[in-house]
Short mmCIF file of C-alpha atoms in Angstrom, two decimals:
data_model
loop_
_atom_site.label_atom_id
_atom_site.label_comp_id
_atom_site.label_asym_id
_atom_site.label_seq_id
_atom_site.Cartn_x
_atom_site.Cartn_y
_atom_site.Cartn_z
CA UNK Y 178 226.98 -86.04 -40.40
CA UNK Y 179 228.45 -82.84 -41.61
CA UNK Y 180 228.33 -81.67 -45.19
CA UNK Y 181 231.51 -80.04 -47.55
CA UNK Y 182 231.15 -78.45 -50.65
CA UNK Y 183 234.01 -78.46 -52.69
CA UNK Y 184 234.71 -77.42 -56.41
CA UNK Y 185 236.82 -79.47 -58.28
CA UNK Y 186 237.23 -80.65 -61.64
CA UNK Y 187 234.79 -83.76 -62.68
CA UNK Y 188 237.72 -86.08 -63.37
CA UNK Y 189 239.13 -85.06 -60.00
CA UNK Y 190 235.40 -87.35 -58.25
CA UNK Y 191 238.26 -91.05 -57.99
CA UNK Y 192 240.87 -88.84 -56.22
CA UNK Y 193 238.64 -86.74 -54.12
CA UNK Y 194 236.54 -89.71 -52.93
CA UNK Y 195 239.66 -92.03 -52.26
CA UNK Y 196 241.19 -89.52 -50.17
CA UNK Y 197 237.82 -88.98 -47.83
CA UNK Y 198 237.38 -93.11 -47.44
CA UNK Y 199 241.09 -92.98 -46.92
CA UNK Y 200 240.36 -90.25 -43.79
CA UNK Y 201 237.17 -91.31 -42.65
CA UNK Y 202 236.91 -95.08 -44.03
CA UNK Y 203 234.56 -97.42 -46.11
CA UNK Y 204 230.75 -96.63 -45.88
CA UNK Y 205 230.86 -93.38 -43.62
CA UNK Y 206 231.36 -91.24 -46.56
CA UNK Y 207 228.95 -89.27 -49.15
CA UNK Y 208 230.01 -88.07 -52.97
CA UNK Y 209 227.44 -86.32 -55.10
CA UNK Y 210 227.89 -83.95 -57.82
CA UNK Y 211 225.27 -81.58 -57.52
CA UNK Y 212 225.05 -78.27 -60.02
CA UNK Y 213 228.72 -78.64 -60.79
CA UNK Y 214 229.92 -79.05 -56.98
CA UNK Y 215 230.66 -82.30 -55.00
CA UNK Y 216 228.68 -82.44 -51.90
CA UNK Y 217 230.13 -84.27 -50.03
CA UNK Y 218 228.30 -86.33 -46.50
CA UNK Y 219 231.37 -86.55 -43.80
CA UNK Y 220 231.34 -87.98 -40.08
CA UNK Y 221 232.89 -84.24 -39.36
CA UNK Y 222 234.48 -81.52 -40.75
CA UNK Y 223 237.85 -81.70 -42.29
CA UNK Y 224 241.13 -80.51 -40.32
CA UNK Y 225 243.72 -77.74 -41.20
CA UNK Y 226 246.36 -80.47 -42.05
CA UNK Y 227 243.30 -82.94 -43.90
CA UNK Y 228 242.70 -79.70 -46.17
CA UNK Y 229 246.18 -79.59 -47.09
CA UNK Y 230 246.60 -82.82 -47.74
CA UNK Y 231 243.18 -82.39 -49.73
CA UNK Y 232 244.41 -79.66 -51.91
CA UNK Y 233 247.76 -81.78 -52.50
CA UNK Y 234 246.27 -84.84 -54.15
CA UNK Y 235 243.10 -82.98 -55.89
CA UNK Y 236 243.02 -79.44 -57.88
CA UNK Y 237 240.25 -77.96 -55.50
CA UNK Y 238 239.16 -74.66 -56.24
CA UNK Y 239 236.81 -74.21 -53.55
CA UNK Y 240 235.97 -75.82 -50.35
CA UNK Y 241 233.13 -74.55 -48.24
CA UNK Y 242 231.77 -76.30 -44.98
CA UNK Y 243 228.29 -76.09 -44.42
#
């Protein structure tokens, strides 16, 4: 399991966890809002084109793989 941070807005937490079960499917995904940041548990990292399809459907203002 790999682990994103990404800064977004806290009403953005529906959209931006629909989109990674949408990618990566039921149960294999992680949300947490820690210090203002979602932290977020993924199977692997995002793609180019899963980014930008990311920053279409939720305002991110930072995303950071760790």
């Amino acid at each position: 399991m790999r682990t994103v941070i990404i800064s977004a807005r806290y009403v953005e937490q529906y959209k931006l966890e629909n989109f990674l079960v949408e990618t990566f499917g039921f149960g294999k995904v992680g949300v947490r809002l820690t210090r203002g940041k979602y932290q977020c548990t993924v199977p692997r990292l995002l793609r180019p084109e899963e980014i930008e399809r990311l920053k279409e459907q939720v305002t991110v203002e930072h995303y950071q793989e760790i």
